[in-house]
PDB file of C-alpha atoms in Angstrom:
ATOM      1  CA  ALA A   8     -23.894 -40.787  11.204  1.00 33.00           C
ATOM      2  CA  GLU A   9     -23.322 -43.695  13.398  1.00 35.00           C
ATOM      3  CA  ALA A  10     -26.205 -45.928  11.992  1.00 36.00           C
ATOM      4  CA  VAL A  11     -25.628 -44.686   8.215  1.00 38.00           C
ATOM      5  CA  VAL A  12     -21.722 -46.154   8.905  1.00 36.00           C
ATOM      6  CA  SER A  13     -23.420 -49.423  10.807  1.00 35.00           C
ATOM      7  CA  MET A  14     -25.808 -49.756   7.874  1.00 37.00           C
ATOM      8  CA  TRP A  15     -23.125 -49.368   5.252  1.00 37.00           C
ATOM      9  CA  ARG A  16     -20.344 -51.801   6.732  1.00 36.00           C
ATOM     10  CA  PRO A  17     -21.817 -54.481   6.399  1.00 38.00           C
ATOM     11  CA  LEU A  18     -22.020 -54.197   2.571  1.00 38.00           C
ATOM     12  CA  THR A  19     -17.906 -53.834   2.353  1.00 37.00           C
ATOM     13  CA  ASP A  20     -16.466 -56.114   5.235  1.00 36.00           C
ATOM     14  CA  SER A  21     -17.675 -59.252   4.284  1.00 36.00           C
ATOM     15  CA  VAL A  22     -15.897 -58.975   0.230  1.00 37.00           C
ATOM     16  CA  GLY A  23     -13.601 -56.864   1.013  1.00 37.00           C
ATOM     17  CA  VAL A  24     -14.662 -54.660  -1.660  1.00 41.00           C
ATOM     18  CA  ILE A  25     -17.099 -54.374  -3.508  1.00 39.00           C
ATOM     19  CA  ARG A  26     -17.245 -52.643  -7.472  1.00 41.00           C
ATOM     20  CA  PHE A  27     -20.291 -50.647  -8.457  1.00 43.00           C
ATOM     21  CA  ASP A  28     -21.125 -47.758 -10.913  1.00 49.00           C
ATOM     22  CA  SER A  29     -21.458 -44.177  -9.157  1.00 53.00           C
ATOM     23  CA  THR A  30     -25.204 -44.605 -10.182  1.00 61.00           C
ATOM     24  CA  ASP A  31     -25.725 -47.529  -8.105  1.00 73.00           C
ATOM     25  CA  ALA A  32     -23.457 -46.403  -5.529  1.00 73.00           C
ATOM     26  CA  ASP A  33     -25.764 -42.896  -5.485  1.00 75.00           C
ATOM     27  CA  GLN A  34     -29.109 -44.659  -4.815  1.00 79.00           C
ATOM     28  CA  ARG A  35     -27.256 -47.548  -2.141  1.00 76.00           C
ATOM     29  CA  PHE A  36     -26.329 -44.360  -0.337  1.00 74.00           C
ATOM     30  CA  MET A  37     -29.544 -42.626  -0.449  1.00 78.00           C
ATOM     31  CA  ASP A  38     -31.393 -45.424   0.540  1.00 75.00           C
ATOM     32  CA  LEU A  39     -29.557 -46.715   3.900  1.00 74.00           C
ATOM     33  CA  MET A  40     -29.818 -42.297   4.380  1.00 76.00           C
ATOM     34  CA  THR A  41     -33.879 -43.340   4.088  1.00 74.00           C
ATOM     35  CA  ARG A  42     -33.051 -45.911   6.169  1.00 70.00           C
ATOM     36  CA  ALA A  43     -31.479 -44.589   8.614  1.00 73.00           C
ATOM     37  CA  ILE A  44     -33.755 -40.828   8.454  1.00 72.00           C
ATOM     38  CA  GLN A  45     -36.805 -43.984   9.079  1.00 70.00           C
ATOM     39  CA  ILE A  46     -35.316 -45.827  12.227  1.00 70.00           C
ATOM     40  CA  ASP A  47     -34.751 -41.729  14.169  1.00 74.00           C
ATOM     41  CA  ASP A  48     -37.823 -41.010  13.486  1.00 71.00           C
ATOM     42  CA  SER A  49     -39.351 -44.201  14.811  1.00 74.00           C
ATOM     43  CA  GLN A  50     -38.266 -43.705  18.521  1.00 78.00           C
ATOM     44  CA  VAL A  51     -40.462 -40.925  19.285  1.00 81.00           C
ATOM     45  CA  PHE A  52     -43.124 -43.889  19.691  1.00 84.00           C
ATOM     46  CA  LYS A  53     -41.305 -45.152  22.731  1.00 79.00           C
ATOM     47  CA  THR A  54     -42.446 -42.103  24.402  1.00 82.00           C
ATOM     48  CA  MET A  55     -45.317 -40.792  22.942  1.00 83.00           C
ATOM     49  CA  SER A  56     -48.372 -39.938  24.653  1.00 88.00           C
ATOM     50  CA  ASP A  57     -52.197 -41.531  23.288  1.00 90.00           C
ATOM     51  CA  ARG A  58     -53.498 -38.597  22.068  1.00 90.00           C
ATOM     52  CA  GLU A  59     -50.329 -38.247  19.992  1.00 88.00           C
ATOM     53  CA  LEU A  60     -50.534 -41.675  18.841  1.00 89.00           C
ATOM     54  CA  GLU A  61     -54.001 -41.365  17.541  1.00 90.00           C
ATOM     55  CA  ALA A  62     -52.649 -39.485  14.648  1.00 89.00           C
ATOM     56  CA  TYR A  63     -51.204 -42.170  13.186  1.00 87.00           C
ATOM     57  CA  LYS A  64     -52.702 -44.656  11.099  1.00 90.00           C
ATOM     58  CA  ASN A  65     -53.947 -47.954  13.064  1.00 92.00           C
ATOM     59  CA  PRO A  66     -52.103 -51.544  11.605  1.00 93.00           C
ATOM     60  CA  VAL A  67     -53.574 -53.548   9.009  1.00 90.00           C
ATOM     61  CA  SER A  68     -55.519 -55.897  10.863  1.00 93.00           C
ATOM     62  CA  LYS A  69     -59.565 -58.032  11.459  1.00 93.00           C
ATOM     63  CA  LEU A  70     -59.438 -56.582  15.110  1.00 93.00           C
ATOM     64  CA  PRO A  71     -58.105 -52.788  16.370  1.00 93.00           C
ATOM     65  CA  SER A  72     -55.019 -52.782  18.301  1.00 93.00           C
ATOM     66  CA  TRP A  73     -53.940 -51.673  22.011  1.00 92.00           C
ATOM     67  CA  ASN A  74     -52.043 -48.552  22.440  1.00 93.00           C
ATOM     68  CA  HIS A  75     -48.744 -50.420  22.882  1.00 92.00           C
ATOM     69  CA  GLN A  76     -49.574 -52.861  20.097  1.00 93.00           C
ATOM     70  CA  LYS A  77     -49.400 -49.554  17.661  1.00 93.00           C
ATOM     71  CA  ARG A  78     -46.598 -48.449  19.421  1.00 90.00           C
ATOM     72  CA  SER A  79     -44.610 -51.590  18.374  1.00 90.00           C
ATOM     73  CA  HIS A  80     -46.042 -51.262  14.875  1.00 92.00           C
ATOM     74  CA  HIS A  81     -44.936 -48.115  14.010  1.00 89.00           C
ATOM     75  CA  TRP A  82     -41.781 -47.980  15.651  1.00 87.00           C
ATOM     76  CA  SER A  83     -40.572 -51.507  14.160  1.00 88.00           C
ATOM     77  CA  ARG A  84     -41.826 -50.232  10.682  1.00 86.00           C
ATOM     78  CA  PRO A  85     -38.643 -49.400   9.258  1.00 82.00           C
ATOM     79  CA  ARG A  86     -36.691 -51.728  11.243  1.00 81.00           C
ATOM     80  CA  THR A  87     -34.764 -54.671   9.219  1.00 81.00           C
ATOM     81  CA  GLY A  88     -35.215 -56.690  12.003  1.00 83.00           C
ATOM     82  CA  SER A  89     -36.811 -55.076  15.937  1.00 85.00           C
ATOM     83  CA  TYR A  90     -37.483 -56.999  19.443  1.00 85.00           C
ATOM     84  CA  LEU A  91     -40.815 -56.718  21.259  1.00 86.00           C
ATOM     85  CA  ALA A  92     -40.019 -57.129  24.477  1.00 83.00           C
ATOM     86  CA  LEU A  93     -43.844 -56.668  25.663  1.00 83.00           C
ATOM     87  CA  GLU A  94     -44.996 -58.852  28.895  1.00 84.00           C
ATOM     88  CA  MET A  95     -46.355 -62.445  28.231  1.00 84.00           C
ATOM     89  CA  GLY A  96     -50.441 -61.509  27.175  1.00 85.00           C
ATOM     90  CA  CYS A  97     -49.962 -58.449  25.520  1.00 88.00           C
ATOM     91  CA  GLY A  98     -50.190 -59.625  21.844  1.00 89.00           C
ATOM     92  CA  LYS A  99     -46.512 -59.670  20.712  1.00 91.00           C
ATOM     93  CA  THR A 100     -47.687 -61.928  17.961  1.00 93.00           C
ATOM     94  CA  LYS A 101     -50.548 -59.808  17.009  1.00 94.00           C
ATOM     95  CA  VAL A 102     -47.830 -56.995  16.486  1.00 93.00           C
ATOM     96  CA  ALA A 103     -45.868 -59.527  14.288  1.00 94.00           C
ATOM     97  CA  ILE A 104     -49.098 -60.655  12.029  1.00 95.00           C
ATOM     98  CA  ASP A 105     -49.981 -57.089  11.692  1.00 95.00           C
ATOM     99  CA  LEU A 106     -46.902 -56.390  10.264  1.00 94.00           C
ATOM    100  CA  PHE A 107     -47.068 -59.357   7.357  1.00 94.00           C
ATOM    101  CA  ASN A 108     -50.475 -58.059   6.529  1.00 93.00           C
ATOM    102  CA  GLU A 109     -49.486 -54.330   6.025  1.00 92.00           C
ATOM    103  CA  PHE A 110     -46.237 -55.536   3.995  1.00 92.00           C
ATOM    104  CA  ASP A 111     -47.462 -58.305   2.340  1.00 93.00           C
ATOM    105  CA  ALA A 112     -45.834 -61.349   2.918  1.00 93.00           C
ATOM    106  CA  ARG A 113     -46.372 -64.958   1.784  1.00 95.00           C
ATOM    107  CA  ARG A 114     -43.917 -66.711   3.290  1.00 95.00           C
ATOM    108  CA  VAL A 115     -43.383 -67.143   6.676  1.00 95.00           C
ATOM    109  CA  LEU A 116     -40.907 -68.568   9.138  1.00 95.00           C
ATOM    110  CA  VAL A 117     -41.706 -69.028  12.710  1.00 94.00           C
ATOM    111  CA  ILE A 118     -39.596 -70.651  15.383  1.00 93.00           C
ATOM    112  CA  ALA A 119     -41.387 -71.008  18.959  1.00 90.00           C
ATOM    113  CA  PRO A 120     -41.351 -73.568  21.582  1.00 88.00           C
ATOM    114  CA  LEU A 121     -44.001 -76.384  21.146  1.00 83.00           C
ATOM    115  CA  TYR A 122     -46.332 -75.311  23.371  1.00 79.00           C
ATOM    116  CA  VAL A 123     -46.816 -72.623  21.443  1.00 78.00           C
ATOM    117  CA  VAL A 124     -46.494 -73.854  18.226  1.00 77.00           C
ATOM    118  CA  ILE A 125     -49.484 -76.443  18.807  1.00 70.00           C
ATOM    119  CA  ASP A 126     -51.840 -73.236  20.808  1.00 75.00           C
ATOM    120  CA  VAL A 127     -50.736 -69.750  19.782  1.00 83.00           C
ATOM    121  CA  TRP A 128     -50.032 -69.399  16.123  1.00 87.00           C
ATOM    122  CA  TRP A 129     -52.439 -70.725  14.367  1.00 86.00           C
ATOM    123  CA  LYS A 130     -55.706 -69.340  16.290  1.00 89.00           C
ATOM    124  CA  ASP A 131     -53.792 -66.136  16.026  1.00 91.00           C
ATOM    125  CA  PHE A 132     -53.772 -65.869  12.618  1.00 92.00           C
ATOM    126  CA  GLU A 133     -57.542 -66.597  12.374  1.00 92.00           C
ATOM    127  CA  LYS A 134     -57.897 -63.929  14.471  1.00 93.00           C
ATOM    128  CA  HIS A 135     -55.541 -61.055  13.286  1.00 94.00           C
ATOM    129  CA  SER A 136     -54.795 -61.497   9.590  1.00 94.00           C
ATOM    130  CA  ILE A 137     -56.642 -59.915   6.901  1.00 94.00           C
ATOM    131  CA  HIS A 138     -55.328 -63.293   4.261  1.00 94.00           C
ATOM    132  CA  LYS A 139     -55.845 -67.134   4.343  1.00 93.00           C
ATOM    133  CA  TRP A 140     -52.371 -68.541   5.733  1.00 93.00           C
ATOM    134  CA  GLU A 141     -51.265 -72.837   5.363  1.00 92.00           C
ATOM    135  CA  ILE A 142     -49.778 -73.639   9.103  1.00 91.00           C
ATOM    136  CA  VAL A 143     -47.205 -76.111   8.850  1.00 90.00           C
ATOM    137  CA  ASP A 144     -47.093 -77.312  12.540  1.00 84.00           C
ATOM    138  CA  PRO A 145     -44.342 -79.517  13.369  1.00 83.00           C
ATOM    139  CA  ILE A 146     -45.148 -83.516  13.168  1.00 79.00           C
ATOM    140  CA  LYS A 147     -43.264 -85.941  15.292  1.00 79.00           C
ATOM    141  CA  LYS A 148     -41.470 -87.803  12.653  1.00 87.00           C
ATOM    142  CA  ILE A 149     -38.745 -84.993  11.022  1.00 88.00           C
ATOM    143  CA  ASP A 150     -39.043 -86.999   7.747  1.00 91.00           C
ATOM    144  CA  ASP A 151     -42.911 -86.314   7.910  1.00 92.00           C
ATOM    145  CA  ARG A 152     -41.828 -82.981   8.738  1.00 92.00           C
ATOM    146  CA  ILE A 153     -39.680 -81.999   5.927  1.00 94.00           C
ATOM    147  CA  ILE A 154     -41.962 -83.818   3.046  1.00 94.00           C
ATOM    148  CA  LYS A 155     -44.586 -81.515   4.815  1.00 93.00           C
ATOM    149  CA  ILE A 156     -42.969 -78.159   4.574  1.00 94.00           C
ATOM    150  CA  ARG A 157     -41.895 -78.610   0.941  1.00 95.00           C
ATOM    151  CA  ARG A 158     -45.421 -79.860  -0.076  1.00 94.00           C
ATOM    152  CA  PHE A 159     -46.883 -76.511   1.356  1.00 94.00           C
ATOM    153  CA  MET A 160     -43.531 -74.313   0.458  1.00 95.00           C
ATOM    154  CA  ASP A 161     -42.903 -75.159  -3.623  1.00 93.00           C
ATOM    155  CA  SER A 162     -46.546 -75.442  -3.961  1.00 91.00           C
ATOM    156  CA  PRO A 163     -48.979 -72.626  -5.319  1.00 90.00           C
ATOM    157  CA  VAL A 164     -50.769 -71.280  -1.890  1.00 87.00           C
ATOM    158  CA  GLN A 165     -50.124 -68.200  -2.056  1.00 91.00           C
ATOM    159  CA  ARG A 166     -49.188 -67.624   1.778  1.00 94.00           C
ATOM    160  CA  VAL A 167     -46.996 -70.219   4.423  1.00 95.00           C
ATOM    161  CA  CYS A 168     -46.360 -70.575   7.429  1.00 94.00           C
ATOM    162  CA  VAL A 169     -44.382 -72.978   8.406  1.00 95.00           C
ATOM    163  CA  VAL A 170     -44.170 -72.914  12.794  1.00 93.00           C
ATOM    164  CA  GLN A 171     -41.516 -75.357  14.116  1.00 93.00           C
ATOM    165  CA  ASN A 172     -40.029 -75.992  17.227  1.00 91.00           C
ATOM    166  CA  TYR A 173     -36.483 -74.417  18.512  1.00 92.00           C
ATOM    167  CA  GLU A 174     -35.221 -78.829  18.618  1.00 92.00           C
ATOM    168  CA  ALA A 175     -35.968 -79.402  15.512  1.00 92.00           C
ATOM    169  CA  LEU A 176     -33.252 -76.446  14.277  1.00 92.00           C
ATOM    170  CA  ASP A 177     -30.819 -79.144  15.411  1.00 92.00           C
ATOM    171  CA  GLN A 178     -31.417 -81.656  12.764  1.00 92.00           C
ATOM    172  CA  LYS A 179     -29.076 -81.256   9.759  1.00 93.00           C
ATOM    173  CA  ARG A 180     -31.595 -81.845   7.603  1.00 94.00           C
ATOM    174  CA  MET A 181     -33.973 -79.118   9.280  1.00 94.00           C
ATOM    175  CA  GLN A 182     -31.665 -76.497   9.095  1.00 94.00           C
ATOM    176  CA  GLU A 183     -30.469 -77.269   4.987  1.00 94.00           C
ATOM    177  CA  LEU A 184     -34.896 -77.286   3.948  1.00 95.00           C
ATOM    178  CA  LEU A 185     -35.294 -74.114   6.048  1.00 95.00           C
ATOM    179  CA  LEU A 186     -32.025 -72.523   4.642  1.00 94.00           C
ATOM    180  CA  SER A 187     -32.715 -74.188   0.848  1.00 95.00           C
ATOM    181  CA  TYR A 188     -35.798 -71.025   0.835  1.00 95.00           C
ATOM    182  CA  GLU A 189     -36.405 -67.252   0.877  1.00 94.00           C
ATOM    183  CA  TRP A 190     -38.297 -65.892   3.757  1.00 94.00           C
ATOM    184  CA  ASP A 191     -40.445 -62.414   4.071  1.00 94.00           C
ATOM    185  CA  TYR A 192     -39.993 -62.577   7.930  1.00 93.00           C
ATOM    186  CA  ILE A 193     -38.441 -65.284  10.354  1.00 93.00           C
ATOM    187  CA  VAL A 194     -39.885 -65.007  13.903  1.00 93.00           C
ATOM    188  CA  LEU A 195     -38.217 -66.287  17.615  1.00 92.00           C
ATOM    189  CA  ASP A 196     -41.087 -66.298  19.806  1.00 91.00           C
ATOM    190  CA  GLU A 197     -39.259 -66.143  22.987  1.00 88.00           C
ATOM    191  CA  GLY A 198     -36.299 -66.007  21.593  1.00 86.00           C
ATOM    192  CA  HIS A 199     -34.357 -65.521  24.790  1.00 84.00           C
ATOM    193  CA  ARG A 200     -34.170 -69.230  24.612  1.00 86.00           C
ATOM    194  CA  VAL A 201     -30.968 -68.408  21.421  1.00 86.00           C
ATOM    195  CA  MET A 202     -29.498 -65.936  23.526  1.00 82.00           C
ATOM    196  CA  ALA A 203     -25.985 -67.563  23.707  1.00 83.00           C
ATOM    197  CA  PRO A 204     -23.147 -66.472  20.627  1.00 82.00           C
ATOM    198  CA  GLY A 205     -21.889 -69.008  20.418  1.00 85.00           C
ATOM    199  CA  GLY A 206     -24.857 -72.122  20.836  1.00 87.00           C
ATOM    200  CA  SER A 207     -25.632 -74.053  17.522  1.00 89.00           C
ATOM    201  CA  ARG A 208     -28.855 -73.357  17.153  1.00 89.00           C
ATOM    202  CA  SER A 209     -27.590 -69.540  17.166  1.00 88.00           C
ATOM    203  CA  ARG A 210     -24.911 -70.047  14.240  1.00 88.00           C
ATOM    204  CA  PHE A 211     -27.905 -71.135  12.421  1.00 88.00           C
ATOM    205  CA  LEU A 212     -30.407 -68.265  12.829  1.00 86.00           C
ATOM    206  CA  ALA A 213     -27.479 -66.349  11.968  1.00 83.00           C
ATOM    207  CA  ASN A 214     -27.739 -67.721   8.594  1.00 76.00           C
TER     208      ASN A 214
END
């Protein structure tokens, strides 16, 4: 019940009263109930033995997953957001890309430290994604970055991943640009960098 209430509340609190016909309300409620049950069921992956885990399908990927990655994948699937607290080098990027594969993501935004932006994401897409992605990595001048992002996001290219560093979020023009697009996934790599809820970057990302 708690899970349902906590998921239902954002539909009503933000605007006070939402009016819709009973059929729509029934469907919304059933969708929320289904999501709550899926989330509750997914908790078993935290304590499931390796033998039990074998009964579940492997994530869609070029390369097989380690058991801890498979657990993380199935735990994350029903959630609209998840926090992957895996040790460094355990393959969090692969877990994210496997989710993109499964849910046929087309537009992805990754915010990461600059050294990760340069060295990690484009290599891991090549290694794990079953699709071809255009990776829009940051270039030095903010004006050139904005032009590059627009060119790819507004193009007929099927899959685009925009990878930017956290400092770019301090630029108002970059904020406006990123907010102007719909994203299938947003990934915060080393998300502890936006832990302060009152920080300007945290408040922007909450939008």
